[in-house]
Short mmCIF file of C-alpha atoms in Angstrom, two decimals:
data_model
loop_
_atom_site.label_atom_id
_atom_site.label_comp_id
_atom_site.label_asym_id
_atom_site.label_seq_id
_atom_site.Cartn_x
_atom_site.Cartn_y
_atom_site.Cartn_z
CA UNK A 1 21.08 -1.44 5.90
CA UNK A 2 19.03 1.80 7.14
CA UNK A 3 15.83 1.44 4.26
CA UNK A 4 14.75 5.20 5.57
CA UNK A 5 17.48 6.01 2.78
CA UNK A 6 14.69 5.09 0.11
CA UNK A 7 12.77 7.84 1.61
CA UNK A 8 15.18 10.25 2.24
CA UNK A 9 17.53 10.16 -1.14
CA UNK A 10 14.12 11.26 -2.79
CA UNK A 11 12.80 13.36 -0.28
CA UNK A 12 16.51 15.52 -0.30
CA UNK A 13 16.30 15.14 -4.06
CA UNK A 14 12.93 17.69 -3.93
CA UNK A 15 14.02 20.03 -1.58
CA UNK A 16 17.19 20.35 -3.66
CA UNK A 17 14.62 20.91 -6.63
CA UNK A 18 12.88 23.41 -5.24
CA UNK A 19 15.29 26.68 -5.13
CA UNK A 20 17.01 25.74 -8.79
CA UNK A 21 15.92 27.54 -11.62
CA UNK A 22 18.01 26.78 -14.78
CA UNK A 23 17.35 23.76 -16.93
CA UNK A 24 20.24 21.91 -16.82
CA UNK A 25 21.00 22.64 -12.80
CA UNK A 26 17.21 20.87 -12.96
CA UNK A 27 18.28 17.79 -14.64
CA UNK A 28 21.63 17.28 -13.15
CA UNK A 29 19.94 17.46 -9.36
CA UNK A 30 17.00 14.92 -11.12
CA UNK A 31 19.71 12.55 -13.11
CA UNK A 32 21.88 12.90 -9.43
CA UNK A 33 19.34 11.86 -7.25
CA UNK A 34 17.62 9.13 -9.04
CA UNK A 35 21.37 8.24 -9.49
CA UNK A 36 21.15 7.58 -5.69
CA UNK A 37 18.25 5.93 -5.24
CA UNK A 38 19.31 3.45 -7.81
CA UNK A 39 22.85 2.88 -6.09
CA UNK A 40 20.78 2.05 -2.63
CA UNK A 41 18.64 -0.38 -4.28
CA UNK A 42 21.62 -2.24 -5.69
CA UNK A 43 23.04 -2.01 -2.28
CA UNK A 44 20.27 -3.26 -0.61
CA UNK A 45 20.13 -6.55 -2.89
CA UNK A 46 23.63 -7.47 -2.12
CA UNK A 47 22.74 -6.99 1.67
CA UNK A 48 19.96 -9.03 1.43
CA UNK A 49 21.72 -11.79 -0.30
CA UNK A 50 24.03 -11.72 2.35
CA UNK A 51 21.42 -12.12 4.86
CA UNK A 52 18.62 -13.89 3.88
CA UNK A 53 17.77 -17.54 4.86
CA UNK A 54 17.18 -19.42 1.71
CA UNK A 55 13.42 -20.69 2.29
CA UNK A 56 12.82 -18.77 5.37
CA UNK A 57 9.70 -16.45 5.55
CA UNK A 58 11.48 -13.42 6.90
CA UNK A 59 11.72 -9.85 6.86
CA UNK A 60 14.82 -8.07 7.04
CA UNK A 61 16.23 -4.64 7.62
CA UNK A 62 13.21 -3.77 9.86
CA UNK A 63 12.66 -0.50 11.88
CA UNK A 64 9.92 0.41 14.14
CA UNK A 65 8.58 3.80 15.48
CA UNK A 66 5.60 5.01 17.37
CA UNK A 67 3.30 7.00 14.99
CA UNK A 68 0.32 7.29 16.32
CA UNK A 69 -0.16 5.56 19.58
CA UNK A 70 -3.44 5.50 20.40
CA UNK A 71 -4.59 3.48 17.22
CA UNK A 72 -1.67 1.36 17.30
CA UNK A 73 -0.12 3.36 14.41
CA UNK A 74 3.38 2.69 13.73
CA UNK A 75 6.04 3.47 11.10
CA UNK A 76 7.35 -0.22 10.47
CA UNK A 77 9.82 -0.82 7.88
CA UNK A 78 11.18 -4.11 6.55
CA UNK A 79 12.08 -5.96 3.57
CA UNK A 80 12.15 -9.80 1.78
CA UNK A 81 13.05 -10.59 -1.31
CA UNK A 82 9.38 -9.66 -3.70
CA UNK A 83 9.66 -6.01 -2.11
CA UNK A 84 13.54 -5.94 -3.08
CA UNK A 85 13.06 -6.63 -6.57
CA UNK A 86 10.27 -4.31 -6.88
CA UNK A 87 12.68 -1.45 -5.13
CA UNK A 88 15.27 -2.37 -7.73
CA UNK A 89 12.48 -2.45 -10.64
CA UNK A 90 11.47 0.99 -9.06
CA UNK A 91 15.05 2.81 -9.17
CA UNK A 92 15.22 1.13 -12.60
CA UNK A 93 12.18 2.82 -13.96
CA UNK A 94 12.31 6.52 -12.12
CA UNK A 95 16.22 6.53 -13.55
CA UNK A 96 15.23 5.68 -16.79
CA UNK A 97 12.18 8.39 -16.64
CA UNK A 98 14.14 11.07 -16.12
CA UNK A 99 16.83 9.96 -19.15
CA UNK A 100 13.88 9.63 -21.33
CA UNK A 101 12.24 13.10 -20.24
CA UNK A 102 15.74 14.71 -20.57
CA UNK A 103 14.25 17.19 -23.27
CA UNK A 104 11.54 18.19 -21.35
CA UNK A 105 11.08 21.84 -21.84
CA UNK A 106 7.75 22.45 -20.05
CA UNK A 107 7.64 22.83 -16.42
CA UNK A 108 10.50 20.64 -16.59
CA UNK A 109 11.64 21.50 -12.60
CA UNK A 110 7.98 20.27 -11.73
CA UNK A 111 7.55 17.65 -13.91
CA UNK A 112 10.92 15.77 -12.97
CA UNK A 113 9.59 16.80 -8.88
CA UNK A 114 6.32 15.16 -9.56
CA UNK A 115 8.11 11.51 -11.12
CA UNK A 116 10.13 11.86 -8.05
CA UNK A 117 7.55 12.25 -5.45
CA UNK A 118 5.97 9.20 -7.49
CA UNK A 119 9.05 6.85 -6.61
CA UNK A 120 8.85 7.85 -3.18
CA UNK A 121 5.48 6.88 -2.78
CA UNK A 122 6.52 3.45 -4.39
CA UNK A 123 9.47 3.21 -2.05
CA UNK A 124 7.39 4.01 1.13
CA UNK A 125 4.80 1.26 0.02
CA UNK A 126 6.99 -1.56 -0.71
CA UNK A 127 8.91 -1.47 2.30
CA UNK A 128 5.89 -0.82 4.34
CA UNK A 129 4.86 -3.20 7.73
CA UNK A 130 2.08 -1.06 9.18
CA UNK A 131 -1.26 -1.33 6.91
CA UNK A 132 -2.07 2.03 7.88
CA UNK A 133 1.59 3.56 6.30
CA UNK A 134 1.06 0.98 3.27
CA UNK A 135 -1.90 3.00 2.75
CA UNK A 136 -0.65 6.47 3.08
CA UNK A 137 2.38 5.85 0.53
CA UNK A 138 -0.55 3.99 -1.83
CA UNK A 139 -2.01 7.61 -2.23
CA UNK A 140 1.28 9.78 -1.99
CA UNK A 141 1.56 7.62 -5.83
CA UNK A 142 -2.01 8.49 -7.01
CA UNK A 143 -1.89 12.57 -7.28
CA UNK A 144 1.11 12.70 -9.06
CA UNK A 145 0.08 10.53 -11.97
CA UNK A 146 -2.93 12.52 -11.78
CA UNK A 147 -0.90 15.85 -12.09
CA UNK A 148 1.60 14.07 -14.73
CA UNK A 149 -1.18 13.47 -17.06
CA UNK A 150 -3.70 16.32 -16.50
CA UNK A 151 -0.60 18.72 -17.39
CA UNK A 152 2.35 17.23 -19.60
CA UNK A 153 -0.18 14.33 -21.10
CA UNK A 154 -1.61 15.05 -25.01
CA UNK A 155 -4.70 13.96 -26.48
CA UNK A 156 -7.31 13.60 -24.10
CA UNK A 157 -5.22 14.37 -21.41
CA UNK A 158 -7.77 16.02 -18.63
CA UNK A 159 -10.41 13.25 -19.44
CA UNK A 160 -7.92 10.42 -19.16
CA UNK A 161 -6.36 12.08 -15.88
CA UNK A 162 -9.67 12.90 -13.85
CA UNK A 163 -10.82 8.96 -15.32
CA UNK A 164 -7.29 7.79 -13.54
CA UNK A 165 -8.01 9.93 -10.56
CA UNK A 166 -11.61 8.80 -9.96
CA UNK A 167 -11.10 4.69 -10.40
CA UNK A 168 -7.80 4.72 -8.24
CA UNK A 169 -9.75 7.08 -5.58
CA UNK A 170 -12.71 4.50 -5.97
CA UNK A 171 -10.33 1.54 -5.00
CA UNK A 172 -8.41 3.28 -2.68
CA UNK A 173 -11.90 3.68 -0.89
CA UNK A 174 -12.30 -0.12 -1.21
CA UNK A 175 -8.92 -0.85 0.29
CA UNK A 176 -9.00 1.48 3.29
CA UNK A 177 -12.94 0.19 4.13
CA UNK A 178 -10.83 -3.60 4.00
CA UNK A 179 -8.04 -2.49 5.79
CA UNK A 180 -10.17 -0.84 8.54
CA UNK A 181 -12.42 -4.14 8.84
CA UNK A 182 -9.37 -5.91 9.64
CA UNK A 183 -8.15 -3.20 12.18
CA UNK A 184 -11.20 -3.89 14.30
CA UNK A 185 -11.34 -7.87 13.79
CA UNK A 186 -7.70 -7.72 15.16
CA UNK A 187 -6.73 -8.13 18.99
CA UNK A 188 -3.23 -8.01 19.51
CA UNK A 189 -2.92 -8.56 23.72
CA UNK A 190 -6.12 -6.46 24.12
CA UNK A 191 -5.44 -3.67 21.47
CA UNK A 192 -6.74 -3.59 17.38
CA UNK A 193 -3.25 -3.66 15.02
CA UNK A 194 -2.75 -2.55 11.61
CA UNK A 195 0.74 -4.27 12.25
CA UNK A 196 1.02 -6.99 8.88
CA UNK A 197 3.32 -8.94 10.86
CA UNK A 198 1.08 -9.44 13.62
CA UNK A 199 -1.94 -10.02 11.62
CA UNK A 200 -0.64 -12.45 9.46
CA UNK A 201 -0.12 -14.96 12.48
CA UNK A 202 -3.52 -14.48 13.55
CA UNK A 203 -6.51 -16.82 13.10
CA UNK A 204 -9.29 -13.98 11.52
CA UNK A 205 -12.69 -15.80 11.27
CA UNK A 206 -14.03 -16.96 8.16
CA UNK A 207 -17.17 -14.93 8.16
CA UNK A 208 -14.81 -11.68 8.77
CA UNK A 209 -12.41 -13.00 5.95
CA UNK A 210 -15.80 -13.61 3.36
CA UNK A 211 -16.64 -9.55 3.77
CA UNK A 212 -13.14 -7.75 3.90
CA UNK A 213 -11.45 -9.68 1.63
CA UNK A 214 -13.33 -8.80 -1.42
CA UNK A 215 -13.00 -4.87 -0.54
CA UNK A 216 -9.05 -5.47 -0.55
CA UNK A 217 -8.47 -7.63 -3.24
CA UNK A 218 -10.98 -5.68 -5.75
CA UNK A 219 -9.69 -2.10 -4.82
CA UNK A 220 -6.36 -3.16 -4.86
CA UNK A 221 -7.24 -4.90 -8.25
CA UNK A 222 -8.52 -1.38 -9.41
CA UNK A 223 -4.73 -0.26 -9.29
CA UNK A 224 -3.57 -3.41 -11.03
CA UNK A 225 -6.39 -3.13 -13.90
CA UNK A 226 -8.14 -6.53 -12.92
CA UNK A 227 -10.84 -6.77 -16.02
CA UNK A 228 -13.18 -5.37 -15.57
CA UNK A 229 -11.84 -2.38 -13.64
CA UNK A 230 -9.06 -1.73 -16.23
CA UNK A 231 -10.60 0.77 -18.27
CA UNK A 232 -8.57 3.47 -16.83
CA UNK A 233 -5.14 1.89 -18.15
CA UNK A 234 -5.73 2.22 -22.33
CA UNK A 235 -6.90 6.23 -21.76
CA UNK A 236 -3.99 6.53 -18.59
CA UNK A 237 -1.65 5.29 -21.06
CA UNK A 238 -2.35 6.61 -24.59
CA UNK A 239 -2.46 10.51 -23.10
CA UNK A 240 0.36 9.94 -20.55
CA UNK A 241 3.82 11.57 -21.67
CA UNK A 242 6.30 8.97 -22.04
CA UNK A 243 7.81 9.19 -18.37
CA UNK A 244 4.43 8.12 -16.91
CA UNK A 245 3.72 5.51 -19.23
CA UNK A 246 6.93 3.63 -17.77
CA UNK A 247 5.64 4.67 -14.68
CA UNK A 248 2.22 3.23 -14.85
CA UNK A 249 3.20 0.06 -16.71
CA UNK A 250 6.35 -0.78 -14.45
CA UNK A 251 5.46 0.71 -11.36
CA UNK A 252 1.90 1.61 -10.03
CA UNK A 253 0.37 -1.35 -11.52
CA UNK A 254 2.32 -3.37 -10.23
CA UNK A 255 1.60 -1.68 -6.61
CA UNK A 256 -1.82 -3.44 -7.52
CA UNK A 257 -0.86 -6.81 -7.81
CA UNK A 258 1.67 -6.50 -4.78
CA UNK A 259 -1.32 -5.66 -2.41
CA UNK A 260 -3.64 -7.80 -3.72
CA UNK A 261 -0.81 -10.55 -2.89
CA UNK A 262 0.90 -9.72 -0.24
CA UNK A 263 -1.90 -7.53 2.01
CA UNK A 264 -5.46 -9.60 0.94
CA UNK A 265 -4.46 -12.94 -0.03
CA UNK A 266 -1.63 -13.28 2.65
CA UNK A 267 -3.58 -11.89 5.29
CA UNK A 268 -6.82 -13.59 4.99
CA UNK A 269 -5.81 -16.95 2.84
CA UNK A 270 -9.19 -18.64 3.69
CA UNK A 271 -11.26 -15.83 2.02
CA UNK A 272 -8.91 -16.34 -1.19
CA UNK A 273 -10.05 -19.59 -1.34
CA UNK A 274 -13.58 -18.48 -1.16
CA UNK A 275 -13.29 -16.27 -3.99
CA UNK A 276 -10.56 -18.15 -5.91
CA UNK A 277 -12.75 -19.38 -8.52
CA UNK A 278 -13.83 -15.68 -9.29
CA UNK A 279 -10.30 -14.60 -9.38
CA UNK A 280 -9.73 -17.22 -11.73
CA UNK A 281 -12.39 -16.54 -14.14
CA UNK A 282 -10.97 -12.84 -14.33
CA UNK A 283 -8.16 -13.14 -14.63
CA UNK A 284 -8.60 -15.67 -17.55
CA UNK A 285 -10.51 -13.08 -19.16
CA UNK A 286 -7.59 -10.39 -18.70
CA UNK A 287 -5.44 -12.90 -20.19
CA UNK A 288 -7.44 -13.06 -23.79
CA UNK A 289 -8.72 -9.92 -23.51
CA UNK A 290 -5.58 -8.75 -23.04
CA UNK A 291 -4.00 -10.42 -25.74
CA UNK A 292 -6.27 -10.01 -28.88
CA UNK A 293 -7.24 -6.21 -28.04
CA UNK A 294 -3.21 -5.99 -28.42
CA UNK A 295 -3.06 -7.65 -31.54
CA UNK A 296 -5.47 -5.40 -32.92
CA UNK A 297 -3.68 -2.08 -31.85
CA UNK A 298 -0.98 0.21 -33.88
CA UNK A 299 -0.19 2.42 -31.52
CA UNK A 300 3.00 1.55 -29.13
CA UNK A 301 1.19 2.99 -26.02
CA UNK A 302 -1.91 1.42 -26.38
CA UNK A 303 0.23 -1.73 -27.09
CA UNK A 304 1.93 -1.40 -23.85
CA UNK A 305 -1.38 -0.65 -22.09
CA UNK A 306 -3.10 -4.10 -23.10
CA UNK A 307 -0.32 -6.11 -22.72
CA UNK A 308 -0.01 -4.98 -19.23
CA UNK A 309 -3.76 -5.66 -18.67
CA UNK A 310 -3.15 -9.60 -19.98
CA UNK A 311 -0.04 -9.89 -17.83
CA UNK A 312 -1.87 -8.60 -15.11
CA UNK A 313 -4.03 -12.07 -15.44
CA UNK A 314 -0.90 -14.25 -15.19
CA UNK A 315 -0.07 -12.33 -11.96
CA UNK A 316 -3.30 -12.83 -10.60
#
């Protein structure tokens, strides 16, 4: 199974976007490609059922090339079975944006580009080995839910989409400032690594785990809406148009709660511990929070948005 496909279905499903003109040409390259993507994704479950080792801790499918050598840079690709499902959740979602959006008049060759460009930056960060790559496809997914709601979004739609751009930017500062602590706290036969694989079997001192892992598990917990940092999600959500909604709730938060899993708890477990009691106390808030401030809502978007703050707690 080559997983550069997840990349390069949507990648040749823009630059088939970008010379059509007429509507429907628009939405039958969109409704094609996403198609695709969501074909692959089914494919690649059945291959890794075929594969995997039922309680082994492995990644499969992996490719590895040079990036940028001299910082140890590399395009690393793999997969187990949490980034599968959240491929096939992905290719679930985008598919279903573009049969929701299939009316959309406005912009409609840009809009459906944008929701596709969003996917791809969900693809490239769930299949992603090299911190440094995770990163990169973390904010190839940020602009284009900025652009979604600052154009096709209603209500307060600028407000909500510069609020959106500035919180995710803020945590995205957070996680790189975590990711490069760990970069220079790594030696890898002599050389720093942003490679997860190799990190994750190193021994990274407690003191080093006590500072870096609150940068990457609080900006990644910006994406993910951890309370209180989830003020972003009601305004994101009620202004969004409907495509982006699904988007935010199904996707990008979830891109969240996969880092703050997979990239700061995995990578520096003793520095979870540390902070666990925090974690807990927050996320128990999320929960009720959550909860009642849904209750008291009437409006399906804002319903969706605090529901998906409260199941952000269980996550967590």
């Amino acid at each position: 199974m080559n997983l550069l496909l997840l990349l390069l279905v949507p990648l040749a499903t823009l630059l088939a976007l970008l010379p059509v003109r007429g509507l429907k040409q628009v939405r039958a390259v969109s409704l094609a490609g996403t198609t695709a993507q969501l074909g692959i994704s089914l494919y690649l479950l059945w291959k890794y059922l075929q594969v995997r080792t039922p309680g082994a801790e492995n990644m499969y499918f992996q490719q590895r090339y040079s990036w940028f050598g001299p910082l140890q840079i590399d395009f690393h690709i793999g997969v187990d079975g949490i980034s599968v499902g959240m491929i096939l959740l992905t290719a679930i979602v985008v598919m279903a944006g573009v049969l929701v959006s299939w009316k959309q008049e406005k912009w409609n060759k840009e809009f459906f580009f944008l929701l596709i460009l969003l996917s791809m930056g969900a693809y490239g960060f769930f299949i992603s080995l090299d911190l440094f790559t995770l990163f990169f496809f973390l904010e190839v997914a940020v602009i284009p839910k900025f652009m979604l709601i600052g154009i096709w979004g209603s209500g307060k739609k600028e407000y909500s989409a510069m609020k959106l751009a500035l919180m995710l930017m803020g945590g995205s500062a957070l996680v790189f400032v975590g990711l490069v602590g760990l970069y220079f706290n790594t030696n890898i036969n002599g050389h720093h690594s942003f490679s997860f694989l190799e990190i994750v079997n190193l021994n990274i001192p407690i003191a080093t785990q006590r500072i870096f892992f609150p940068f990457l598990f609080i900006g990644f917990g910006v994406f993910t809406a951890l309370f209180p940092f989830h003020t972003w999600v009601p305004d994101g959500h009620s202004s969004a148009p409907t495509a982006a909604s699904m988007f935010l709730a199904g996707i990008s938060m979830k891109l969240g709660g996969y880092g703050c899993l997979r990239v700061a708890t995995l990578l520096m477990p003793e520095g979870a511990k540390e902070y666990s009691w925090i974690i807990i106390i927050l996320s128990t808030i999320a929960i009720i929070y959550g909860a009642f401030a849904t209750m008291m809502q009437k409006d399906l978007k804002y319903i969706n948005a605090y529901s998906s703050i409260s199941h952000v707690g269980f996550v967590l």
